[in-house]
Amino acid sequence: MTASLFVIGIRVGWIGPDVRPGDDGFARAADVAHAVAKPVVDGLESSLCGQLVRATAAQDWSSQRQVARCEECARLAG
């Protein structure tokens, strides 16, 4: 497997006045993965499509194919 120029990020959910008690505002199982350009520092980053995501430098975009992906990020990152 080859490394890509991108890592996987998971969207940070809405944090606003309508957040329910016990809702941490972070990604849900139904969310899709987004591509984040390297270099990346673990934490909050902006994805290629403009979403605010939580990214981890160790999660290479090309290595996790079973995860549902954002169509726009997949188009831009390949």
mmCIF file of C-alpha atoms in Angstrom:
data_model
loop_
_atom_site.group_PDB
_atom_site.id
_atom_site.type_symbol
_atom_site.label_atom_id
_atom_site.label_comp_id
_atom_site.label_asym_id
_atom_site.label_seq_id
_atom_site.Cartn_x
_atom_site.Cartn_y
_atom_site.Cartn_z
ATOM 1 C CA MET A 1 0.000 0.000 0.000
ATOM 2 C CA THR A 2 1.306 3.422 -0.879
ATOM 3 C CA ALA A 3 0.976 6.522 1.216
ATOM 4 C CA SER A 4 -1.094 9.403 -0.122
ATOM 5 C CA LEU A 5 -0.888 13.139 0.301
ATOM 6 C CA PHE A 6 -4.000 13.093 2.482
ATOM 7 C CA VAL A 7 -5.259 11.709 5.790
ATOM 8 C CA ILE A 8 -8.778 10.861 6.918
ATOM 9 C CA GLY A 9 -10.750 13.310 9.008
ATOM 10 C CA ILE A 10 -14.137 12.786 10.642
ATOM 11 C CA ARG A 11 -16.535 15.736 10.714
ATOM 12 C CA VAL A 12 -17.026 17.648 13.908
ATOM 13 C CA GLY A 13 -20.758 17.928 14.557
ATOM 14 C CA TRP A 14 -22.845 20.991 15.174
ATOM 15 C CA ILE A 15 -22.226 22.627 18.515
ATOM 16 C CA GLY A 16 -24.923 25.189 19.085
ATOM 17 C CA PRO A 17 -28.055 26.030 21.047
ATOM 18 C CA ASP A 18 -29.948 22.950 19.811
ATOM 19 C CA VAL A 19 -27.427 20.354 21.072
ATOM 20 C CA ARG A 20 -29.249 17.825 23.235
ATOM 21 C CA PRO A 21 -28.018 16.796 26.705
ATOM 22 C CA GLY A 22 -25.446 14.021 26.397
ATOM 23 C CA ASP A 23 -24.695 14.960 22.779
ATOM 24 C CA ASP A 24 -20.964 15.653 22.529
ATOM 25 C CA GLY A 25 -21.239 17.367 19.121
ATOM 26 C CA PHE A 26 -18.779 15.000 17.460
ATOM 27 C CA ALA A 27 -19.115 12.660 14.518
ATOM 28 C CA ARG A 28 -21.713 9.909 14.405
ATOM 29 C CA ALA A 29 -21.371 6.441 12.880
ATOM 30 C CA ALA A 30 -23.324 7.590 9.812
ATOM 31 C CA ASP A 31 -20.849 10.393 9.029
ATOM 32 C CA VAL A 32 -18.466 10.102 6.107
ATOM 33 C CA ALA A 33 -14.691 10.449 6.037
ATOM 34 C CA HIS A 34 -13.145 13.609 4.629
ATOM 35 C CA ALA A 35 -9.699 14.130 3.107
ATOM 36 C CA VAL A 36 -7.252 16.455 4.867
ATOM 37 C CA ALA A 37 -4.056 17.575 3.142
ATOM 38 C CA LYS A 38 -0.756 16.622 4.792
ATOM 39 C CA PRO A 39 1.117 17.727 6.796
ATOM 40 C CA VAL A 40 -1.439 17.428 9.530
ATOM 41 C CA VAL A 41 -1.234 17.798 13.280
ATOM 42 C CA ASP A 42 -3.610 15.561 15.250
ATOM 43 C CA GLY A 43 -6.693 17.565 16.082
ATOM 44 C CA LEU A 44 -9.036 19.932 14.295
ATOM 45 C CA GLU A 45 -8.294 20.584 10.629
ATOM 46 C CA SER A 46 -10.114 21.789 7.529
ATOM 47 C CA SER A 47 -10.916 19.134 4.936
ATOM 48 C CA LEU A 48 -10.618 19.574 1.164
ATOM 49 C CA CYS A 49 -14.361 20.236 0.918
ATOM 50 C CA GLY A 50 -14.233 22.815 3.721
ATOM 51 C CA GLN A 51 -15.664 20.795 6.637
ATOM 52 C CA LEU A 52 -14.128 21.132 10.084
ATOM 53 C CA VAL A 53 -12.889 17.639 10.971
ATOM 54 C CA ARG A 54 -10.910 15.757 13.588
ATOM 55 C CA ALA A 55 -7.845 14.375 11.800
ATOM 56 C CA THR A 56 -5.096 11.968 12.810
ATOM 57 C CA ALA A 57 -1.777 11.946 10.957
ATOM 58 C CA ALA A 58 -1.606 8.130 11.150
ATOM 59 C CA GLN A 59 -4.884 7.582 9.230
ATOM 60 C CA ASP A 60 -3.782 7.669 5.589
ATOM 61 C CA TRP A 61 -6.555 8.391 3.060
ATOM 62 C CA SER A 62 -5.602 5.443 0.848
ATOM 63 C CA SER A 63 -5.450 2.878 3.652
ATOM 64 C CA GLN A 64 -9.036 2.873 4.928
ATOM 65 C CA ARG A 65 -11.225 2.005 1.941
ATOM 66 C CA GLN A 66 -14.104 0.470 3.955
ATOM 67 C CA VAL A 67 -15.088 3.874 5.355
ATOM 68 C CA ALA A 68 -17.785 5.854 3.510
ATOM 69 C CA ARG A 69 -16.209 8.934 1.956
ATOM 70 C CA CYS A 70 -17.289 12.450 1.153
ATOM 71 C CA GLU A 71 -17.924 12.647 -2.604
ATOM 72 C CA GLU A 72 -16.214 16.029 -2.981
ATOM 73 C CA CYS A 73 -13.130 14.985 -0.992
ATOM 74 C CA ALA A 74 -12.901 11.723 -2.956
ATOM 75 C CA ARG A 75 -13.084 13.669 -6.212
ATOM 76 C CA LEU A 76 -10.335 16.084 -5.120
ATOM 77 C CA ALA A 77 -8.047 13.555 -3.406
ATOM 78 C CA GLY A 78 -8.564 10.672 -5.827
#
